[in-house]
XYZ file of C-alpha atoms in Angstrom:
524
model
C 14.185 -9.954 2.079
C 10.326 -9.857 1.924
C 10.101 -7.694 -0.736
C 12.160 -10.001 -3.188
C 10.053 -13.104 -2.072
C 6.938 -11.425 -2.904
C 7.891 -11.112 -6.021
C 7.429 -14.833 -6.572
C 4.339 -14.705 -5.107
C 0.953 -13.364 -7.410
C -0.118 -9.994 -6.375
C -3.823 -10.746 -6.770
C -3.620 -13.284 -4.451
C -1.981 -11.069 -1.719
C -4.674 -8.164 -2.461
C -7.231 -10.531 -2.133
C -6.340 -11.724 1.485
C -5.136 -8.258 2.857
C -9.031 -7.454 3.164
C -9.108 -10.586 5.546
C -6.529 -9.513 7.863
C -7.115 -7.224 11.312
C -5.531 -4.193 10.391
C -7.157 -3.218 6.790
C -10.403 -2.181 7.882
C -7.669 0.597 9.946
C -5.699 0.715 7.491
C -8.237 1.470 4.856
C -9.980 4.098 6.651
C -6.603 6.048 7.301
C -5.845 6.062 3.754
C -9.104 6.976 2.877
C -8.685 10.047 4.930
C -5.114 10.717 3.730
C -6.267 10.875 -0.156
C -8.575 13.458 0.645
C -6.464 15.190 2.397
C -4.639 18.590 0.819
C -1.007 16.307 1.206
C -2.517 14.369 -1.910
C -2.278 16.719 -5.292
C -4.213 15.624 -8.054
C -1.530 16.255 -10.559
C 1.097 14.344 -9.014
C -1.282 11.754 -7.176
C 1.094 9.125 -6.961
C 4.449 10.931 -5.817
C 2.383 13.068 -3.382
C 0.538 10.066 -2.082
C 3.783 8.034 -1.401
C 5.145 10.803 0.089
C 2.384 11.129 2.565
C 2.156 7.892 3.252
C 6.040 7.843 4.305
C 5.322 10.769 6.550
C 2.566 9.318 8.735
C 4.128 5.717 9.207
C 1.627 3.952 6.906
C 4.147 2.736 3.556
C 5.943 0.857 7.332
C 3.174 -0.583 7.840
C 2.502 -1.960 4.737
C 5.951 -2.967 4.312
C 5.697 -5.225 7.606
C 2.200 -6.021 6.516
C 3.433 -7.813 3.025
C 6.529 -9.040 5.439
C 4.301 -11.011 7.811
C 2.227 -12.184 4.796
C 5.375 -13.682 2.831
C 6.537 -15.380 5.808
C 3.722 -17.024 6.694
C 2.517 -18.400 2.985
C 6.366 -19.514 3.321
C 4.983 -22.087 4.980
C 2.123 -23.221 2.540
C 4.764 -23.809 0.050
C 5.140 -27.414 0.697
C 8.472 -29.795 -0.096
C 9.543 -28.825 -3.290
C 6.962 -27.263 -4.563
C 4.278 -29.481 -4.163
C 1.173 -27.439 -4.273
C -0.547 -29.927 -1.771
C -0.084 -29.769 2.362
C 1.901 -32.822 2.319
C 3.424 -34.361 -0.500
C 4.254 -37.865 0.227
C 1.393 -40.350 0.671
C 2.855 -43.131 3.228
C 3.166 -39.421 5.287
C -0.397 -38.294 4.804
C -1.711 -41.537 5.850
C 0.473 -41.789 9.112
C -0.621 -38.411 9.547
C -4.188 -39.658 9.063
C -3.631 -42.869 11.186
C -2.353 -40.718 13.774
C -6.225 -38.740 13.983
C -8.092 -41.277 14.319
C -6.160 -42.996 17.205
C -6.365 -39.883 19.250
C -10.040 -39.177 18.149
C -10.188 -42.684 19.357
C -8.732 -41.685 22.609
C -10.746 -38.841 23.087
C -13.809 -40.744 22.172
C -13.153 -44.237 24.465
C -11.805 -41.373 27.607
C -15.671 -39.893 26.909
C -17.445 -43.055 27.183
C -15.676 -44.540 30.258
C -16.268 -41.306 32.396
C -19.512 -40.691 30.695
C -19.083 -37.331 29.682
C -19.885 -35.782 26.624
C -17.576 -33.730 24.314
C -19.107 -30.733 25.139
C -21.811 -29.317 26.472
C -23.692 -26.021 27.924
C -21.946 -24.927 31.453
C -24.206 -25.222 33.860
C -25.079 -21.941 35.893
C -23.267 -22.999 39.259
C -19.970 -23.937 37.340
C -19.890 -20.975 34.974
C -20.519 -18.181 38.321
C -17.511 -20.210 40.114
C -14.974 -19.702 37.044
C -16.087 -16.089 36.927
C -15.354 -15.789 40.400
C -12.334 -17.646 40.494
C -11.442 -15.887 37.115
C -8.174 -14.784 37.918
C -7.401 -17.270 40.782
C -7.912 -20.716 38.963
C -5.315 -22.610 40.788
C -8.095 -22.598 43.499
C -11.194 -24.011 41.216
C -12.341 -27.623 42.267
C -12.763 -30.196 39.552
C -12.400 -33.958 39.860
C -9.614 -34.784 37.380
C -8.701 -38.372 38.671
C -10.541 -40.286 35.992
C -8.878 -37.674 32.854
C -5.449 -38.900 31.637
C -3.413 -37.386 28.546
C -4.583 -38.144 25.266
C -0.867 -38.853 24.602
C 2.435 -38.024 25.308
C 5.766 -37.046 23.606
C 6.812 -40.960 24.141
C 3.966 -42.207 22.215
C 4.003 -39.714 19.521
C 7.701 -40.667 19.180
C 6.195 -44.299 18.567
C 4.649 -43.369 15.889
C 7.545 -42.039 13.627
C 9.880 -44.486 14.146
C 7.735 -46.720 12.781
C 6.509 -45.312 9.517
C 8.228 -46.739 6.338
C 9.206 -45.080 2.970
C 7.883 -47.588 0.706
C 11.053 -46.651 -1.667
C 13.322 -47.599 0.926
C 14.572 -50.938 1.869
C 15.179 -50.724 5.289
C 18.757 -53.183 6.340
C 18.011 -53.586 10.000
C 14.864 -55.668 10.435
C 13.965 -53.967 13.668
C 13.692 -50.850 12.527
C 12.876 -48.659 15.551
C 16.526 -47.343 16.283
C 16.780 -44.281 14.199
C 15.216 -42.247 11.445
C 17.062 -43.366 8.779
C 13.914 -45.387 7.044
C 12.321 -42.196 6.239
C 14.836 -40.477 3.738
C 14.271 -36.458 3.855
C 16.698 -34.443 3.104
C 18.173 -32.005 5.739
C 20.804 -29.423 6.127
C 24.439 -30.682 6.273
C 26.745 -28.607 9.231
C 27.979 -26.567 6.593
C 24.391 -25.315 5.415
C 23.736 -25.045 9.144
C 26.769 -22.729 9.667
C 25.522 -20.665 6.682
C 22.388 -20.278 7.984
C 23.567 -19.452 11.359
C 26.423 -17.133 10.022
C 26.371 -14.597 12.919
C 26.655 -16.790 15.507
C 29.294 -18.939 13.823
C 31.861 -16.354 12.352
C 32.371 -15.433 16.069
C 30.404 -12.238 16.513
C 29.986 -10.388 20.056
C 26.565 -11.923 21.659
C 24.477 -11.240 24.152
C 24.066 -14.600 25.964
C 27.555 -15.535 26.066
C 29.144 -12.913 28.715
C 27.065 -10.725 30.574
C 30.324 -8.146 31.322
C 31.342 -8.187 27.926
C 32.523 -4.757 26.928
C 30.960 -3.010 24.066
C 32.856 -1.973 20.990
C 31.203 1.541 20.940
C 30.282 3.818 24.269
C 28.887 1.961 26.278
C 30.124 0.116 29.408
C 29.098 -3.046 28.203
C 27.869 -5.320 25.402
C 24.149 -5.573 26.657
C 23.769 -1.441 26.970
C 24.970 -1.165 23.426
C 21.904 -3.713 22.180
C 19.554 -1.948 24.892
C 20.234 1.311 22.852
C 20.552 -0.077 20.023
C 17.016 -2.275 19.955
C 14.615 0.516 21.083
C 15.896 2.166 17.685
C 14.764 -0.591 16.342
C 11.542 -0.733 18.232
C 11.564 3.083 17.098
C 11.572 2.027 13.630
C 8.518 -0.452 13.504
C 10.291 -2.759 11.115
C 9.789 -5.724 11.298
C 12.321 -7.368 9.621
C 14.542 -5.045 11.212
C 13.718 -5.987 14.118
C 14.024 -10.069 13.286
C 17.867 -8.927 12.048
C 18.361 -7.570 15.381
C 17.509 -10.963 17.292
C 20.575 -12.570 15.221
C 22.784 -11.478 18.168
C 20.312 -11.727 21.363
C 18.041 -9.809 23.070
C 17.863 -7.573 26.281
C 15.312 -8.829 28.026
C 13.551 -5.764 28.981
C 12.866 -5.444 25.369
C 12.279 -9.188 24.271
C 8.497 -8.959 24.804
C 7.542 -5.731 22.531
C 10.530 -7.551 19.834
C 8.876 -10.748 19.445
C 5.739 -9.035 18.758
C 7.132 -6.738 16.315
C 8.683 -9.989 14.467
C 5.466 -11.521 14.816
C 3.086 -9.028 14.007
C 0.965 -9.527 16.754
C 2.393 -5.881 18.870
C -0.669 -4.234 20.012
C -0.775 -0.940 18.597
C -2.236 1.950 20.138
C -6.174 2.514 18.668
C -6.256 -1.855 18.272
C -5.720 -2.596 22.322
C -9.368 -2.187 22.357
C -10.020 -4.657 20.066
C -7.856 -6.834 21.213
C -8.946 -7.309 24.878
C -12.664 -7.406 22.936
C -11.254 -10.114 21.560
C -10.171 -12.170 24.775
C -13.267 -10.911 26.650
C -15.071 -12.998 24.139
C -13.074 -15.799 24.544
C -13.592 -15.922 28.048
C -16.998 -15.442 27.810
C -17.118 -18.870 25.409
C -14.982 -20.303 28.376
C -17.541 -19.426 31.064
C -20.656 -20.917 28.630
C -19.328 -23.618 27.507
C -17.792 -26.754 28.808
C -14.771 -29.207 26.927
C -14.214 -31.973 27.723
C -10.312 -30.941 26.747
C -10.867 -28.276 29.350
C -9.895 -30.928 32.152
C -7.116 -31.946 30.052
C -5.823 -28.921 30.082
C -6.154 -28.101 33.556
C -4.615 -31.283 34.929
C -1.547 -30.441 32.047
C -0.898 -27.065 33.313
C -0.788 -29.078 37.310
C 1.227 -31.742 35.949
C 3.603 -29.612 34.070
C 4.072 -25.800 35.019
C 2.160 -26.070 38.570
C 5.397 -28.896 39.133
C 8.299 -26.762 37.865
C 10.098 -24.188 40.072
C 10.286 -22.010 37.587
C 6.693 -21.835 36.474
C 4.482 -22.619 38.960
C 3.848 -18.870 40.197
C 1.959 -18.368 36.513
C 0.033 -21.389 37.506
C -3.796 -18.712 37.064
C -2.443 -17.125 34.151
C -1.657 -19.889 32.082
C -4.947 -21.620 32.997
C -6.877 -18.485 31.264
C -4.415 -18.337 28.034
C -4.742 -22.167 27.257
C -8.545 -22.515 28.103
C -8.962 -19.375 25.607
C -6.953 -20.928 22.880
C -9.071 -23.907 22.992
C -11.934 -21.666 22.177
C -10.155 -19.974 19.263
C -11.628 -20.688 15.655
C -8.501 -18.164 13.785
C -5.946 -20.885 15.180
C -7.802 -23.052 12.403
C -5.724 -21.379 9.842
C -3.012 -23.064 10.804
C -4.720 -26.081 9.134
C -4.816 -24.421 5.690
C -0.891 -25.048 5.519
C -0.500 -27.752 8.046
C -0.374 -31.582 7.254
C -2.852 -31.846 10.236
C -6.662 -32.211 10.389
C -8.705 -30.845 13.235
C -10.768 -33.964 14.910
C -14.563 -33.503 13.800
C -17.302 -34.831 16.238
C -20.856 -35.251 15.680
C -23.237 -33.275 16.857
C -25.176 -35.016 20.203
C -28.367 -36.917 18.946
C -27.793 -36.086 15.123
C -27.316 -37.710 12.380
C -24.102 -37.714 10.838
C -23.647 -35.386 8.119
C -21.678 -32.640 7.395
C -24.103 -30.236 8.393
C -23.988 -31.620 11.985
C -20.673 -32.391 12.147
C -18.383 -29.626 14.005
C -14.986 -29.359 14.635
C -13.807 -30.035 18.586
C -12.306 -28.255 20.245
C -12.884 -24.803 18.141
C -9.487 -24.588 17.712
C -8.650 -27.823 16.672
C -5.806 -28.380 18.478
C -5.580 -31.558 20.963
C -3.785 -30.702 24.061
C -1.164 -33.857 25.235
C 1.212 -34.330 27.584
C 3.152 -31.121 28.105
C 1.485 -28.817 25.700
C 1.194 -25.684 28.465
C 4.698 -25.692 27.975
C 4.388 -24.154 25.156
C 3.252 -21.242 26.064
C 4.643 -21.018 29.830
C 7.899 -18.904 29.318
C 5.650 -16.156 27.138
C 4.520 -15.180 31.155
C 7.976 -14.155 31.300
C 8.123 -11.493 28.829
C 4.189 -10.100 29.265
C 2.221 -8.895 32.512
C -0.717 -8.479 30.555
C -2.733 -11.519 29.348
C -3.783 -10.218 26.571
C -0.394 -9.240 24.906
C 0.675 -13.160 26.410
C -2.027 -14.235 24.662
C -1.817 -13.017 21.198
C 2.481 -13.613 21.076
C 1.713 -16.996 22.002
C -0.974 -17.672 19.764
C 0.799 -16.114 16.339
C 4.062 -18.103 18.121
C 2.456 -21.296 17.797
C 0.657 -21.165 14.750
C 3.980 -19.624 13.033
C 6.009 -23.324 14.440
C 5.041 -25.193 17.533
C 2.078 -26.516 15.142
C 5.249 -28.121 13.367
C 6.263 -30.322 16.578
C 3.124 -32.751 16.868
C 2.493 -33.522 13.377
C 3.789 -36.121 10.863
C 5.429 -34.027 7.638
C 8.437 -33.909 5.772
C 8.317 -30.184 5.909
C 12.300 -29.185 6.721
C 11.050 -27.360 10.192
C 8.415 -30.398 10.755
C 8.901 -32.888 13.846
C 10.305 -35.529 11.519
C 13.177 -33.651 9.843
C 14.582 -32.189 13.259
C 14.782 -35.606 14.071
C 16.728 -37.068 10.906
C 18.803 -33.962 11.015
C 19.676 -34.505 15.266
C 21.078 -37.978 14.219
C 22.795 -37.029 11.238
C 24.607 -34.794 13.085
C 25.556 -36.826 15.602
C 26.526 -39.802 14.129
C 28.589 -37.500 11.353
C 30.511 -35.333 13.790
C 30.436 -37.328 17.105
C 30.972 -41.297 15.484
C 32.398 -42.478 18.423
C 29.428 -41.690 20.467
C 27.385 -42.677 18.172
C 28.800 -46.028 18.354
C 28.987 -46.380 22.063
C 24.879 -45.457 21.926
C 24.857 -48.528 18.900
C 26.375 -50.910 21.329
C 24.529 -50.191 24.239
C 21.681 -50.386 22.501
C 20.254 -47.046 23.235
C 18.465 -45.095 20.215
C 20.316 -40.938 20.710
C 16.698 -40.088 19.418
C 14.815 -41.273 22.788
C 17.028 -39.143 24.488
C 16.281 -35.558 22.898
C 12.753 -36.277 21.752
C 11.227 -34.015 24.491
C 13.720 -31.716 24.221
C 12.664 -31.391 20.538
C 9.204 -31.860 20.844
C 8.777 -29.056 24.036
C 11.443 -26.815 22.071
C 13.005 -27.290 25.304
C 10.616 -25.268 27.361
C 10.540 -26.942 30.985
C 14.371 -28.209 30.029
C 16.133 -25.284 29.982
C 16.051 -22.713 32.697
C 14.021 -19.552 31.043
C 17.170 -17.335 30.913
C 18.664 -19.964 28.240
C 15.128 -20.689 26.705
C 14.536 -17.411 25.500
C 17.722 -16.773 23.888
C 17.392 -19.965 21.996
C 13.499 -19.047 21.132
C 14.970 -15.504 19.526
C 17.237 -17.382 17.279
C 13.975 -19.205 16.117
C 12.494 -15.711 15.810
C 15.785 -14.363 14.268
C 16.611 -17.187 11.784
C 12.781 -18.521 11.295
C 14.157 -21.784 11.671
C 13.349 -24.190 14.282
C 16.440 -26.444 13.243
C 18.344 -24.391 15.764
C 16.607 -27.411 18.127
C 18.296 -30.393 16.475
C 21.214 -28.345 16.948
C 21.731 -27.485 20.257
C 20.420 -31.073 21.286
C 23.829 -32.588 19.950
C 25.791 -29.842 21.164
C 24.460 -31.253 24.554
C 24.884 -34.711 24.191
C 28.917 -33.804 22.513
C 29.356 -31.588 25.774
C 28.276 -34.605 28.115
C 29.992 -36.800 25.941
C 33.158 -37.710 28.821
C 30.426 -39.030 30.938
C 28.139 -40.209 28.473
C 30.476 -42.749 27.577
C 31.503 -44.032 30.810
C 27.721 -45.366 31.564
C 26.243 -48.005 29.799
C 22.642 -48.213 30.848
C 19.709 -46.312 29.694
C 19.036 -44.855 33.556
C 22.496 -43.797 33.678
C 22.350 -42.093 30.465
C 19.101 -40.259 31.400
C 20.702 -39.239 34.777
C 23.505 -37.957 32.955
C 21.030 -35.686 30.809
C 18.483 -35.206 33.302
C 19.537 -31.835 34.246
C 20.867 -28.926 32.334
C 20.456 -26.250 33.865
C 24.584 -25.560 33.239
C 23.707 -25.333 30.240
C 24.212 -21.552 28.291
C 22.527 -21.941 24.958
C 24.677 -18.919 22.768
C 28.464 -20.010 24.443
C 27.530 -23.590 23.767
C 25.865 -22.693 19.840
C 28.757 -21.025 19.174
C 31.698 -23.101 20.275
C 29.889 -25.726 18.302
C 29.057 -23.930 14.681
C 32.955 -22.598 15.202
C 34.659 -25.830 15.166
C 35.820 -27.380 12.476
């Protein structure tokens, strides 16, 4: 599959940035050596090279190197074909309006605690976080006066009210579905395509944990056990994305997702990489955000509060306060419809030579954004392997969820495409919701927004997180969320207040993401 996409994309452009990524200076080096090398005949340089490069691993590596490179400039190409980050104007300038009120937040949050943005850490602070390095839960800070810059709820706000300025909306309210912004979306057919192992009925892992395998083994999951540490064997990465079509032993979900990814920490680059973390940490311990409180009082509002989270309370305080300090998450930018907020540097004047970007990243942390990375504890002991999966994770979709685009996998779409689905293939609930005067989309939005992390019990989560992987798709969300709502349709409409519906969709942890996928993509 990569190698017929990058065919459509130019070659100089992908020789240019290969000398940008982490692995050539390696990469270059061990070629080096191999030309030199008696494997590499001058009179049949090219068949002898290839040949040696097949031998010691490194024509893989290049082949999961151009992989990784086509999927992710897959995502530059913007809505048909637009060679701009978002195409549609009344977008970019909701997208726009949408900055400045939480640069506005951040900024009017600064002023009434009378704090600045950032600033040096002083000496006392910076030798209790080093102390307390690996024990966060138990550093002090005053977080009363720090609220959320926003949550899912008021993001949510936003959409429904932007306007297509080509579309005549026939309800004058206008806030009860999607249907004034007109992108276009998969139909269930297209879905079932796309999803074609899971809806022609195929064995999966997820569905029955005793059933029996077709070959010799005593049951389905020892078959994919075997089966997917051949494919870690390989190092193939799209291999390895094939594999996640049918689910994933867990004891090998962890190394998968990093094949996929790209991020797997190979053997001479763990160095580097914990370099890499250490230097993070030491930006942590020098410097003081002002989103550092946000985040901490996230992760004790969010995964501190959940059962099923709150024991990776210290780790996930290190991971997020790290990725605040990252400057390569600002690539995501060069392909996102999102700006990073800019700030002015204290007592300057405003120009752009004293104007920075805050935080480094440029990411804002809201409401429920730890969430995000929480269930990556359960695949990694080691930070720094968390770390990086969760990183590449989020700047490969969760990016997507909190900004305004009509990209297909953007926050928008999944939200057109939930209701579509619904109100095509369950009317009569649909209805029932139009009477009551409930919009379906206030229901799911979280569910959507978190990709159901904190929903779902982790088990479920990360099956539904390989199909992302497998598919590279995040429509899998809209999905499943009316796949729940059909399965609690019986009680759904027998309760006619918004409380009641919320109570009736409050908890799913009954819920098994593959049985309930598939039963749903099978039907007619």
């Amino acid at each position: 599959m990569a190698t017929t996409q990058a065919k459509d994309l130019p070659a100089p452009v992908f020789a240019g940035e290969v000398h940008t990524m982490s692995n050539y200076n390696n990469f270059f080096s061990d070629m080096q050596r191999m030309m030199s090398s008696t494997n590499v005949k001058k009179s049949q340089f090219k068949e002898t090279l290839l040949e040696a490069m097949k031998k010691a691993g490194m024509e893989t590596e290049l082949r999961n190197t151009v992989f990784h490179w086509v999927r992710s400039h897959n995502n530059v190409e913007s809505v048909n074909g637009y060679p701009i980050k978002e195409p549609l104007g009344y977008l970019r300038k909701a997208q726009m309006q949408w900055e400045k009120r939480i640069q506005k937040s951040l900024n009017s949050m600064c002023n009434e605690i009378g704090v600045p943005l950032a600033r040096y850490r002083p000496a006392a602070d910076r030798d209790d976080i080093l102390e307390k390095w690996n024990e966060l839960s138990t550093y002090d800070v005053d977080l009363s006066q720090y609220r959320p810059v926003y949550a899912p709820k008021d993001f949510l706000e936003v959409l429904l009210w932007i306007r297509s300025p080509n579309y005549q909306h026939i309800d004058s309210a206008g806030v009860w579905d999607f249907t004034q912004i007109p992108l276009k979306v998969k139909t269930f057919p297209e879905l079932r395509s796309l999803f074609v192992d899971i809806s022609r009925g195929q064995p999966l892992l997820g569905v029955n944990p005793h059933m029996p395998s077709s070959g010799n083994f005593p049951t389905l999951e020892a078959e994919r056990t075997s089966l997917g540490e051949k494919v870690l064997g390989s190092d193939q990465a799209p291999v390895a994305q094939e594999f996640l079509k049918r689910g994933c032993p867990r004891c090998l979900r962890g190394r998968l997702w990093a094949q996929v990814l790209g991020c797997d920490i190979k053997p001479g680059e763990r160095k580097q990489r914990v370099d890499y973390f250490k230097e993070l940490k030491h930006r942590v311990l020098h410097y003081d955000l002002m989103v550092d409180k946000l985040i901490i009082k996230d992760v004790q509002l969010t995964a501190s509060n959940d059962d099923q989270y709150f024991v990776f309370e210290d780790v996930l305080y290190q991971v997020m306060l790290c990725f605040s300090r990252d400057t390569e998450v600002l690539n995501v930018f060069n392909h996102s419809a999102a700006n990073p907020v800019n700030a002015v540097l204290k007592n300057k004047l405003a120009s752009s030579e004293n104007t920075v970007v805050f935080p480094p990243s440029g990411v804002i942390p809201f409401h429920g954004f730890t969430m995000y990375a929480s269930p990556f504890c359960y695949l990694y002991d080691d930070p720094v392997a968390l770390y990086f999966t969760f990183r590449t994770f989020y700047m490969r979709y969760w990016y997507r969820l909190h900004e305004v685009s009509s990209h297909e996998q953007g926050i928008l779409s999944l939200c057109l495409l939930f209701e579509k689905l619904l109100q095509r293939h369950e009317p009569q609930l649909w209805y029932h919701f139009k009477q009551i005067k409930i919009a379906p989309i206030r229901l799911v939005f979280k569910w959507l927004m978190r990709g159901f992390s904190g929903h779902l019990p982790p088990e479920q989560l990360l099956f539904l997180w390989d199909l992302i992987l497998a598919y590279d798709s995040l429509e899998v969300l809209s999905l499943l969320a009316v796949a729940i709502i059909s399965f609690r349709k019986e009680n759904l409409l027998q309760v006619d207040t918004l409380q009641n519906v919320e109570a009736v969709l409050a908890d799913l942890s009954s819920i098994a993401v593959m049985p309930l996928l598939q039963i749903t993509l099978m039907r007619e």
